[in-house]
Coordinates of C-alpha atoms and ligand atoms in Angstrom, one line a residue:
X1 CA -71.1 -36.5 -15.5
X2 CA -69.7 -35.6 -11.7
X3 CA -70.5 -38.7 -9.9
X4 CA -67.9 -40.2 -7.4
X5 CA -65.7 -38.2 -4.5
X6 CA -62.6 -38.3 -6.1
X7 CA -63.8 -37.0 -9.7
X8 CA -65.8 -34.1 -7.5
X9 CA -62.1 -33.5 -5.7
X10 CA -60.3 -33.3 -8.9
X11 CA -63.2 -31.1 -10.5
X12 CA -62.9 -28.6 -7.4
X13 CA -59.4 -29.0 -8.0
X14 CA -59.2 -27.6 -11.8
X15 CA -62.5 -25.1 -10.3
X16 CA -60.8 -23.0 -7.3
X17 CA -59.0 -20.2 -8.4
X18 CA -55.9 -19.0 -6.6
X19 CA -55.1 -15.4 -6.5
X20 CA -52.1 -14.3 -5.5
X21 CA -51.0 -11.6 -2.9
X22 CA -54.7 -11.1 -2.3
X23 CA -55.8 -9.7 -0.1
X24 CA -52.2 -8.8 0.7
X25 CA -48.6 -9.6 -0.3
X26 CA -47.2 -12.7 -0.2
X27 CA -51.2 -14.3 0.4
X28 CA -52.4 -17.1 -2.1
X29 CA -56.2 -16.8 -1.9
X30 CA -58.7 -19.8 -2.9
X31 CA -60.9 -18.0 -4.8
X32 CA -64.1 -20.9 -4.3
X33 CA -66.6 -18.4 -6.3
X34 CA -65.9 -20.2 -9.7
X35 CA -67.4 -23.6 -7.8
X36 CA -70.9 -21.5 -7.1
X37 CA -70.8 -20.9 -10.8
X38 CA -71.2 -24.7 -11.7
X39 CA -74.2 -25.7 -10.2
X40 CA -73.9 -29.5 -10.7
X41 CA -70.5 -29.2 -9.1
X42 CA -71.4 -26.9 -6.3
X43 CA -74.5 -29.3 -5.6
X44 CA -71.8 -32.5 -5.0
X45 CA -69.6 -30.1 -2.9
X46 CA -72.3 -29.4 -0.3
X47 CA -73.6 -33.2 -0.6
X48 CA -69.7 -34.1 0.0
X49 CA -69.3 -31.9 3.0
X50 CA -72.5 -32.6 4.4
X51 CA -72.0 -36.3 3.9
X52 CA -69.8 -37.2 7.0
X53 CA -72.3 -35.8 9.5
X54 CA -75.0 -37.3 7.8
X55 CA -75.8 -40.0 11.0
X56 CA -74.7 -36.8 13.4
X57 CA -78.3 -36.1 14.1
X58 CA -76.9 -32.4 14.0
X59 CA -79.3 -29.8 14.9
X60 CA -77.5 -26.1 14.2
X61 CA -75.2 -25.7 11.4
X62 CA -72.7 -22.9 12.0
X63 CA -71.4 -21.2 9.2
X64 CA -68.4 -18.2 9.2
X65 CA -68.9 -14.7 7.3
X66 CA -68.9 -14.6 4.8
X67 CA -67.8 -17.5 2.8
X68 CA -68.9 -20.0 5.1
X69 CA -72.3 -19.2 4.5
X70 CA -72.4 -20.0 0.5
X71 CA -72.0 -23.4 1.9
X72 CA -73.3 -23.5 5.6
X73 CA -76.7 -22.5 4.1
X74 CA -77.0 -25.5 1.6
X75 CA -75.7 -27.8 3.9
X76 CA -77.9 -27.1 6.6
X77 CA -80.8 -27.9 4.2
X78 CA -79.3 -31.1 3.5
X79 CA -79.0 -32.1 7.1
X80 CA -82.3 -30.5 8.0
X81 CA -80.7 -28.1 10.3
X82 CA -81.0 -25.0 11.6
X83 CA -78.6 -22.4 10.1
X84 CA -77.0 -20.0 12.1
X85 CA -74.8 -17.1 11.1
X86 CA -71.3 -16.2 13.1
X87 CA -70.3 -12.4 11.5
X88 CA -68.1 -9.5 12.8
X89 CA -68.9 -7.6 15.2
X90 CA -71.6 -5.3 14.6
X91 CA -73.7 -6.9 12.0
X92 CA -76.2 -9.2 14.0
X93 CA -79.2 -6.9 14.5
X94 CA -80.2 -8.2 18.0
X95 CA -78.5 -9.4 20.8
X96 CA -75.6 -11.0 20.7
X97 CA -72.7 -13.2 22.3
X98 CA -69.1 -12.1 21.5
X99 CA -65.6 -13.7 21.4
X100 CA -62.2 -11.8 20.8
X101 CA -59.4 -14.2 19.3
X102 CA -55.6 -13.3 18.8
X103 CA -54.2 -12.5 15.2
X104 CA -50.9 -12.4 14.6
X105 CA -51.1 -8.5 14.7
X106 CA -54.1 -7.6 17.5
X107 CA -56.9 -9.2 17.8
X108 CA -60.6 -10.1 16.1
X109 CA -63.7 -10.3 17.4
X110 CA -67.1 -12.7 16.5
X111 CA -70.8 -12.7 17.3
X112 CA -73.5 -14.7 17.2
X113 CA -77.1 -14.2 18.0
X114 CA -78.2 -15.1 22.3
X115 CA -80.4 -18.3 21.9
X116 CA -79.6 -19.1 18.3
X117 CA -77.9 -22.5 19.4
X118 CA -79.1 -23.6 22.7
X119 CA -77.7 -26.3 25.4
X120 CA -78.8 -30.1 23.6
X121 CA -77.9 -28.9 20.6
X122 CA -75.5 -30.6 17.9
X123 CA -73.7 -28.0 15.9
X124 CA -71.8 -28.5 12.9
X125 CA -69.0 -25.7 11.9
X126 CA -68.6 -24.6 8.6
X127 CA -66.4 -22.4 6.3
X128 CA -64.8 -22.8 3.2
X129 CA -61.5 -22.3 4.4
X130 CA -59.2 -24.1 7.0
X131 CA -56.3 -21.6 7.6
X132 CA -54.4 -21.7 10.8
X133 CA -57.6 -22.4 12.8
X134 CA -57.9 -18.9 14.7
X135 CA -61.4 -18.3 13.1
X136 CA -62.9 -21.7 13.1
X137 CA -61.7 -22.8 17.1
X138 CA -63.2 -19.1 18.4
X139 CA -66.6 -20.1 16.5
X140 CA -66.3 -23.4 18.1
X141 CA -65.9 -21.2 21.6
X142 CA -68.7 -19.4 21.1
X143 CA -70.8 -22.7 20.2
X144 CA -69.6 -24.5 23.7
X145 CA -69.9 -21.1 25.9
X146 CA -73.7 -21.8 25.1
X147 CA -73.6 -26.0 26.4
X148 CA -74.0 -26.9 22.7
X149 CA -71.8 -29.6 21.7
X150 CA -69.4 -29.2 18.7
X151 CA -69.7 -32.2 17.3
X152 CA -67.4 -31.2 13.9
X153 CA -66.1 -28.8 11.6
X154 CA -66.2 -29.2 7.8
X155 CA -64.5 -27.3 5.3
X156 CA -64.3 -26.7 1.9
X157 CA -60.0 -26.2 1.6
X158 CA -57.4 -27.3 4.4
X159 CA -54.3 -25.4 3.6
X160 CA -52.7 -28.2 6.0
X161 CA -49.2 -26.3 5.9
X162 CA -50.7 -23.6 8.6
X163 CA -51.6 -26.7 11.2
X164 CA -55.1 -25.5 11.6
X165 CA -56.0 -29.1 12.4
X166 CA -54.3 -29.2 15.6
X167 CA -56.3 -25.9 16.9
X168 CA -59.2 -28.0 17.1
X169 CA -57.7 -30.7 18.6
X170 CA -60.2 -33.4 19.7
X171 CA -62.6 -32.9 17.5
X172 CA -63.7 -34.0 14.1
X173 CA -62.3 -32.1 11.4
X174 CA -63.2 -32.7 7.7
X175 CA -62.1 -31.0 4.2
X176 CA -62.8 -32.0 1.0
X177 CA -59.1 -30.6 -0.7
X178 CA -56.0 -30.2 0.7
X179 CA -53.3 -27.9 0.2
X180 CA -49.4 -29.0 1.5
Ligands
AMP1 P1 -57.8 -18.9 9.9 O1 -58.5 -18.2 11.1 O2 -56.4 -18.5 9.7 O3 -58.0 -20.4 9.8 O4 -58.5 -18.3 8.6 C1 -59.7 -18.7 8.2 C2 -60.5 -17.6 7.6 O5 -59.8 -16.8 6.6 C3 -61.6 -18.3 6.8 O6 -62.8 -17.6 7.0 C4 -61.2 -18.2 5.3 O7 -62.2 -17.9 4.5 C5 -60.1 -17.1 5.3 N1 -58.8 -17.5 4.7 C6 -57.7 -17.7 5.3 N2 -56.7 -18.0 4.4 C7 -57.3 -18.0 3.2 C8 -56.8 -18.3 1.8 N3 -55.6 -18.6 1.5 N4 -57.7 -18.2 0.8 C9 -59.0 -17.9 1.1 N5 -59.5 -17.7 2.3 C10 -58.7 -17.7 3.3

């Protein structure tokens, strides 16, 4: 029986699947599919990463193709939320607002729909992963060009080796399992 936080961490723990050099050398990828298998478990991972924004009175949740909306999605049910997707460029069929963000070679790009989050709204960020914070701090952009107020980001994983964290400096940041 899954029941408290910590026996849900350790679960998720045992659950998450790392595969190495995926998708290329040297890369240790947290496979999270195994989690969406177990639907008890998957159930306590969106109440857990739902649960700090719970009193937020958040009215968008913001979720990050593609993983990000296996979990955005439930949680913005459990919030009673909008959902709103950020994709790739060229996905979203109407229009949309764009941000380009540095990688370490060249550059990305994200979009999300005009008028999908408007100025009042809380939005709440979510992916499944917490890398070095590039992805998650241009979704925040995007959110604030609007007048929305980011009021948090919550993730699945933290690999807190890459520093993410301190991308998104001044605002609240939570993940469920960390990585050192
Ligand atoms: P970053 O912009 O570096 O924080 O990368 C975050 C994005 O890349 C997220 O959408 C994650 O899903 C994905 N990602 C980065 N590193 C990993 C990893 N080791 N395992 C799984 N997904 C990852």
């Amino acid at each position: 029986m899954i029941s408290d936080k910590s026996t849900v961490v350790d679960e998720l723990r045992r659950t998450i699947r790392d595969v190495n050099n995926f998708p290329k050398p040297g890369i240790v990828f947290k496979d999270v599919t195994p989690v969406l298998l177990d639907a008890r478990l998957f159930a306590r991972t969106v109440q857990l990463m739902a649960e700090p924004y719970r009193d937020a009175r958040i009215t968008r949740v913001v979720s990050i193709e593609s993983r990000g909306f296996l979990f955005g999605a439930p949680i913005a049910l459990e919030l009673g939320a909008g959902l709103v997707p950020i994709r790739k460029p060229g996905k979203l069929p109407a229009a949309t607002q764009r941000i380009e963000y540095a990688l370490e070679y060249g550059t990305d790009a994200l979009e999300m729909h005009h008028h999908a989050v408007q100025p009042g709204d809380r939005v709440m960020v979510v992916d499944d992963v917490l890398a070095t914070g590039g992805t998650a701090n241009a979704a925040a952009q995007l959110v604030g060009g609007t007048g929305a107020a980011v009021v948090g980001f919550s993730f699945l994983i933290e690999l807190d080796f890459l520093k993410g964290r301190q991308r998104l400096q001044g605002r609240r940041v939570e993940a469920l399992l960390h990585y050192a």
